[in-house]
């Protein structure tokens, strides 16, 4: 048996302890994480052995979490294998170490390339699904408006108020969908390209103006408590859209005549904006789900469940956060935090 063949045999025979060592090195904290780590490393060793021998197939391909683990934990891969060689008590020649190093580098490079292909395919799949979903929603909105227009013009001069209400609802829905699509496109652009200084009083004034028609249409009141001259630094369009979306959400789920509170507080170098509504409270366990894509609140389906998810992404892009606090049987409070420029710079 040649020395390289001996090296391949040694790795194959030490496969289980090497995989267990790798699991410890990457800090697998649960039984499931340990199982994934051991399985991934075992398959990777099979591939390394095939590379060293230079014959046969490369073994069962890595995929998913196991593939990502090997790429991210490449240092742990090498440490686990060299620990096994040290523990064998058998000397390795320069030729054997060179063969092993080539096999390791080649295997990790192959895994990294495969991971990149996986991620690209997943991004393409998600983008296609989201485009199809958006197209379906837009088609529904346009279809409703065409029907409403047809009904409104059948009366030979007499306008059908129900048809006009349908048309108004369809236009509002279409506007919301287009706004979300624009926000998503904006989020793909580096933030610095659109970043400017934004006085908070000006931003709040524009948010109130942007949502004034919806507020008036339901006979609501927006009670503002804002005493700050703070300045934010970021993409004004994204922040305006995110804040307007959160306020519209409060308008949508508050009953006619209700009051919405908008509080702006400056604390410890951060700006805290609270929007409190009178929606009646949230169902148990729904506070986190609200920010998931395609999850809608309540029975009203006039949106398509992306507004809050996109708002969270927009705020997160500015090193901020959004959360919701339930007020059982009364309403809920959306809490938004952002770094103030003179403290974050």
Short mmCIF file of N, CA and C in Angstrom, two decimals, residues 191-293:
data_model
loop_
_atom_site.label_atom_id
_atom_site.label_comp_id
_atom_site.label_asym_id
_atom_site.label_seq_id
_atom_site.Cartn_x
_atom_site.Cartn_y
_atom_site.Cartn_z
N UNK A 191 -27.54 51.64 1.07
CA UNK A 191 -28.19 52.74 1.79
C UNK A 191 -27.47 54.07 1.57
N UNK A 192 -26.15 54.04 1.49
CA UNK A 192 -25.37 55.28 1.36
C UNK A 192 -25.72 56.07 0.11
N UNK A 193 -26.23 55.40 -0.92
CA UNK A 193 -26.53 56.10 -2.17
C UNK A 193 -27.65 57.12 -2.01
N UNK A 194 -28.52 56.92 -1.00
CA UNK A 194 -29.66 57.83 -0.81
C UNK A 194 -29.67 58.47 0.57
N UNK A 195 -28.61 58.29 1.34
CA UNK A 195 -28.61 58.75 2.73
C UNK A 195 -28.44 60.27 2.82
N UNK A 196 -29.29 60.91 3.60
CA UNK A 196 -29.22 62.35 3.87
C UNK A 196 -29.55 62.57 5.34
N UNK A 197 -29.32 63.80 5.82
CA UNK A 197 -29.75 64.17 7.16
C UNK A 197 -31.24 64.49 7.14
N UNK A 198 -31.97 63.94 8.11
CA UNK A 198 -33.43 64.09 8.14
C UNK A 198 -33.86 64.63 9.49
N UNK A 199 -34.30 65.88 9.58
CA UNK A 199 -34.83 66.40 10.85
C UNK A 199 -36.10 65.62 11.23
N UNK A 200 -36.16 65.14 12.45
CA UNK A 200 -37.29 64.32 12.88
C UNK A 200 -38.62 65.07 12.80
N UNK A 201 -38.72 66.34 13.23
CA UNK A 201 -40.01 67.05 13.11
C UNK A 201 -40.52 67.08 11.67
N UNK A 202 -39.62 67.26 10.72
CA UNK A 202 -40.01 67.28 9.31
C UNK A 202 -40.52 65.91 8.87
N UNK A 203 -39.83 64.86 9.31
CA UNK A 203 -40.24 63.50 8.94
C UNK A 203 -41.62 63.19 9.48
N UNK A 204 -41.88 63.53 10.74
CA UNK A 204 -43.18 63.26 11.36
C UNK A 204 -44.28 64.05 10.64
N UNK A 205 -43.98 65.31 10.30
CA UNK A 205 -44.97 66.14 9.59
C UNK A 205 -45.33 65.51 8.24
N UNK A 206 -44.35 64.98 7.54
CA UNK A 206 -44.62 64.37 6.24
C UNK A 206 -45.40 63.06 6.39
N UNK A 207 -45.12 62.31 7.44
CA UNK A 207 -45.88 61.07 7.68
C UNK A 207 -47.35 61.40 7.94
N UNK A 208 -47.61 62.43 8.75
CA UNK A 208 -48.98 62.83 9.05
C UNK A 208 -49.70 63.33 7.79
N UNK A 209 -48.99 64.09 6.96
CA UNK A 209 -49.59 64.58 5.72
C UNK A 209 -49.88 63.42 4.76
N UNK A 210 -48.97 62.45 4.75
CA UNK A 210 -49.09 61.32 3.83
C UNK A 210 -50.29 60.44 4.15
N UNK A 211 -50.70 60.42 5.43
CA UNK A 211 -51.80 59.54 5.85
C UNK A 211 -53.07 60.31 6.21
N UNK A 212 -53.08 61.62 5.97
CA UNK A 212 -54.20 62.45 6.45
C UNK A 212 -55.55 62.06 5.84
N UNK A 213 -55.56 61.69 4.57
CA UNK A 213 -56.84 61.35 3.92
C UNK A 213 -57.47 60.10 4.53
N UNK A 214 -56.64 59.08 4.79
CA UNK A 214 -57.16 57.85 5.41
C UNK A 214 -57.68 58.14 6.82
N UNK A 215 -56.96 58.99 7.56
CA UNK A 215 -57.38 59.35 8.92
C UNK A 215 -58.73 60.07 8.89
N UNK A 216 -58.86 61.04 7.98
CA UNK A 216 -60.11 61.80 7.88
C UNK A 216 -61.27 60.92 7.42
N UNK A 217 -61.00 60.01 6.49
CA UNK A 217 -62.06 59.16 5.95
C UNK A 217 -62.72 58.30 7.03
N UNK A 218 -61.98 57.92 8.07
CA UNK A 218 -62.54 57.10 9.14
C UNK A 218 -62.92 57.91 10.37
N UNK A 219 -62.75 59.23 10.29
CA UNK A 219 -63.09 60.08 11.43
C UNK A 219 -62.21 59.84 12.64
N UNK A 220 -60.94 59.53 12.40
CA UNK A 220 -60.00 59.24 13.49
C UNK A 220 -59.28 60.51 13.94
N UNK A 221 -58.64 60.43 15.09
CA UNK A 221 -57.77 61.49 15.58
C UNK A 221 -56.37 60.91 15.78
N UNK A 222 -55.36 61.66 15.35
CA UNK A 222 -53.98 61.26 15.62
C UNK A 222 -53.42 62.26 16.63
N UNK A 223 -53.20 61.77 17.84
CA UNK A 223 -52.68 62.62 18.92
C UNK A 223 -51.17 62.48 18.97
N UNK A 224 -50.49 63.58 18.67
CA UNK A 224 -49.03 63.56 18.54
C UNK A 224 -48.36 64.14 19.79
N UNK A 225 -47.41 63.40 20.32
CA UNK A 225 -46.56 63.88 21.41
C UNK A 225 -45.12 63.78 20.93
N UNK A 226 -44.58 64.92 20.47
CA UNK A 226 -43.23 64.90 19.90
C UNK A 226 -42.50 66.18 20.26
N UNK A 227 -41.55 66.06 21.17
CA UNK A 227 -40.73 67.20 21.55
C UNK A 227 -39.27 66.79 21.33
N UNK A 228 -38.79 66.99 20.12
CA UNK A 228 -37.41 66.63 19.79
C UNK A 228 -36.96 67.39 18.55
N UNK A 229 -35.71 67.71 18.52
CA UNK A 229 -35.10 68.33 17.33
C UNK A 229 -34.04 67.40 16.77
N UNK A 230 -34.13 66.13 17.09
CA UNK A 230 -33.11 65.16 16.67
C UNK A 230 -33.06 65.05 15.15
N UNK A 231 -31.91 64.58 14.69
CA UNK A 231 -31.70 64.37 13.25
C UNK A 231 -31.32 62.91 13.01
N UNK A 232 -31.97 62.30 12.04
CA UNK A 232 -31.62 60.96 11.61
C UNK A 232 -30.78 61.06 10.35
N UNK A 233 -30.05 60.00 10.05
CA UNK A 233 -29.27 59.97 8.80
C UNK A 233 -29.63 58.68 8.08
N UNK A 234 -30.20 58.82 6.88
CA UNK A 234 -30.59 57.62 6.16
C UNK A 234 -31.35 57.95 4.90
N UNK A 235 -32.02 56.94 4.38
CA UNK A 235 -32.82 57.07 3.16
C UNK A 235 -34.20 57.59 3.56
N UNK A 236 -34.46 58.85 3.25
CA UNK A 236 -35.71 59.47 3.69
C UNK A 236 -36.93 58.76 3.12
N UNK A 237 -36.84 58.34 1.86
CA UNK A 237 -37.97 57.67 1.23
C UNK A 237 -38.31 56.37 1.96
N UNK A 238 -37.29 55.60 2.33
CA UNK A 238 -37.53 54.35 3.05
C UNK A 238 -38.14 54.60 4.43
N UNK A 239 -37.57 55.56 5.17
CA UNK A 239 -38.08 55.84 6.51
C UNK A 239 -39.50 56.39 6.46
N UNK A 240 -39.77 57.27 5.49
CA UNK A 240 -41.12 57.81 5.34
C UNK A 240 -42.11 56.70 5.01
N UNK A 241 -41.74 55.81 4.11
CA UNK A 241 -42.62 54.70 3.73
C UNK A 241 -42.87 53.76 4.90
N UNK A 242 -41.80 53.46 5.66
CA UNK A 242 -41.94 52.55 6.80
C UNK A 242 -42.85 53.13 7.87
N UNK A 243 -42.63 54.40 8.22
CA UNK A 243 -43.46 55.05 9.24
C UNK A 243 -44.90 55.21 8.77
N UNK A 244 -45.08 55.62 7.53
CA UNK A 244 -46.44 55.78 6.99
C UNK A 244 -47.17 54.44 6.98
N UNK A 245 -46.42 53.38 6.67
CA UNK A 245 -47.03 52.05 6.64
C UNK A 245 -47.51 51.64 8.03
N UNK A 246 -46.70 51.93 9.06
CA UNK A 246 -47.10 51.58 10.42
C UNK A 246 -48.30 52.41 10.87
N UNK A 247 -48.34 53.68 10.48
CA UNK A 247 -49.48 54.52 10.85
C UNK A 247 -50.74 54.09 10.09
N UNK A 248 -50.59 53.75 8.81
CA UNK A 248 -51.74 53.26 8.04
C UNK A 248 -52.29 51.96 8.63
N UNK A 249 -51.38 51.14 9.13
CA UNK A 249 -51.80 49.90 9.77
C UNK A 249 -52.68 50.19 10.97
N UNK A 250 -52.31 51.21 11.76
CA UNK A 250 -53.12 51.63 12.91
C UNK A 250 -54.47 52.17 12.46
N UNK A 251 -54.47 52.95 11.38
CA UNK A 251 -55.72 53.50 10.84
C UNK A 251 -56.64 52.37 10.37
N UNK A 252 -56.07 51.42 9.69
CA UNK A 252 -56.83 50.32 9.10
C UNK A 252 -57.56 49.50 10.15
N UNK A 253 -56.94 49.29 11.30
CA UNK A 253 -57.52 48.38 12.29
C UNK A 253 -58.15 49.08 13.49
N UNK A 254 -58.18 50.40 13.48
CA UNK A 254 -58.88 51.13 14.54
C UNK A 254 -60.31 51.41 14.08
N UNK A 255 -61.28 51.32 14.99
CA UNK A 255 -62.67 51.57 14.61
C UNK A 255 -62.90 53.06 14.33
N UNK A 256 -63.92 53.40 13.54
CA UNK A 256 -64.22 54.81 13.24
C UNK A 256 -64.37 55.63 14.53
N UNK A 257 -63.79 56.84 14.50
CA UNK A 257 -63.88 57.73 15.64
C UNK A 257 -62.84 57.50 16.72
N UNK A 258 -61.99 56.50 16.54
CA UNK A 258 -61.00 56.17 17.58
C UNK A 258 -59.84 57.17 17.55
N UNK A 259 -59.00 57.08 18.57
CA UNK A 259 -57.81 57.93 18.66
C UNK A 259 -56.56 57.07 18.48
N UNK A 260 -55.62 57.58 17.71
CA UNK A 260 -54.32 56.93 17.52
C UNK A 260 -53.27 57.84 18.15
N UNK A 261 -52.42 57.27 18.97
CA UNK A 261 -51.36 58.06 19.61
C UNK A 261 -50.04 57.84 18.89
N UNK A 262 -49.36 58.94 18.59
CA UNK A 262 -48.03 58.88 17.98
C UNK A 262 -47.08 59.63 18.90
N UNK A 263 -46.21 58.87 19.56
CA UNK A 263 -45.29 59.45 20.54
C UNK A 263 -43.85 59.35 20.04
N UNK A 264 -43.12 60.44 20.15
CA UNK A 264 -41.72 60.47 19.72
C UNK A 264 -40.87 60.83 20.94
N UNK A 265 -39.97 59.93 21.29
CA UNK A 265 -39.16 60.09 22.50
C UNK A 265 -37.69 59.95 22.13
N UNK A 266 -36.85 60.83 22.69
CA UNK A 266 -35.41 60.75 22.48
C UNK A 266 -34.79 60.23 23.77
N UNK A 267 -34.09 59.09 23.68
CA UNK A 267 -33.52 58.50 24.89
C UNK A 267 -32.22 57.77 24.59
N UNK A 268 -31.17 58.09 25.33
CA UNK A 268 -29.88 57.42 25.26
C UNK A 268 -29.36 57.30 23.83
N UNK A 269 -29.43 58.39 23.09
CA UNK A 269 -28.89 58.41 21.74
C UNK A 269 -29.73 57.72 20.70
N UNK A 270 -30.94 57.35 21.08
CA UNK A 270 -31.83 56.69 20.11
C UNK A 270 -33.18 57.39 20.10
N UNK A 271 -33.81 57.31 18.94
CA UNK A 271 -35.15 57.86 18.78
C UNK A 271 -36.15 56.72 18.90
N UNK A 272 -37.13 56.89 19.76
CA UNK A 272 -38.18 55.88 19.92
C UNK A 272 -39.50 56.48 19.46
N UNK A 273 -40.13 55.82 18.51
CA UNK A 273 -41.44 56.26 18.00
C UNK A 273 -42.46 55.17 18.32
N UNK A 274 -43.52 55.55 19.03
CA UNK A 274 -44.57 54.60 19.38
C UNK A 274 -45.87 55.00 18.68
N UNK A 275 -46.50 54.03 18.05
CA UNK A 275 -47.80 54.25 17.40
C UNK A 275 -48.80 53.30 18.06
N UNK A 276 -49.71 53.88 18.81
CA UNK A 276 -50.68 53.09 19.57
C UNK A 276 -52.06 53.20 18.92
N UNK A 277 -52.69 52.06 18.68
CA UNK A 277 -54.01 52.06 18.06
C UNK A 277 -55.06 51.47 19.00
N UNK A 278 -56.30 51.41 18.53
CA UNK A 278 -57.41 50.84 19.31
C UNK A 278 -58.02 49.68 18.54
N UNK A 279 -57.14 48.75 18.13
CA UNK A 279 -57.60 47.62 17.31
C UNK A 279 -58.34 46.55 18.11
N UNK A 280 -58.30 46.65 19.44
CA UNK A 280 -58.94 45.64 20.26
C UNK A 280 -58.01 44.57 20.77
N UNK A 281 -56.73 44.68 20.44
CA UNK A 281 -55.75 43.69 20.90
C UNK A 281 -55.47 42.64 19.85
N UNK A 282 -54.40 41.89 20.07
CA UNK A 282 -53.97 40.87 19.11
C UNK A 282 -54.31 39.48 19.60
N UNK A 283 -54.54 38.54 18.68
CA UNK A 283 -54.74 37.14 19.09
C UNK A 283 -53.48 36.63 19.79
N UNK A 284 -53.61 35.72 20.73
CA UNK A 284 -52.43 35.20 21.45
C UNK A 284 -51.39 34.64 20.50
N UNK A 285 -50.13 34.98 20.77
CA UNK A 285 -49.02 34.44 19.99
C UNK A 285 -48.82 35.06 18.62
N UNK A 286 -49.51 36.16 18.31
CA UNK A 286 -49.40 36.71 16.95
C UNK A 286 -48.44 37.89 16.85
N UNK A 287 -47.83 38.30 17.96
CA UNK A 287 -46.99 39.50 17.92
C UNK A 287 -45.79 39.33 16.99
N UNK A 288 -45.15 38.17 17.01
CA UNK A 288 -43.98 37.96 16.14
C UNK A 288 -44.40 37.67 14.71
N UNK A 289 -45.52 36.96 14.53
CA UNK A 289 -45.96 36.58 13.19
C UNK A 289 -46.33 37.78 12.33
N UNK A 290 -46.71 38.89 12.95
CA UNK A 290 -47.15 40.06 12.19
C UNK A 290 -46.10 40.55 11.21
N UNK A 291 -44.82 40.33 11.53
CA UNK A 291 -43.75 40.84 10.69
C UNK A 291 -43.28 39.82 9.66
N UNK A 292 -43.96 38.66 9.60
CA UNK A 292 -43.60 37.67 8.60
C UNK A 292 -44.28 38.01 7.28
N UNK A 293 -43.58 37.77 6.13
CA UNK A 293 -44.20 38.06 4.83
C UNK A 293 -45.48 37.26 4.61
#
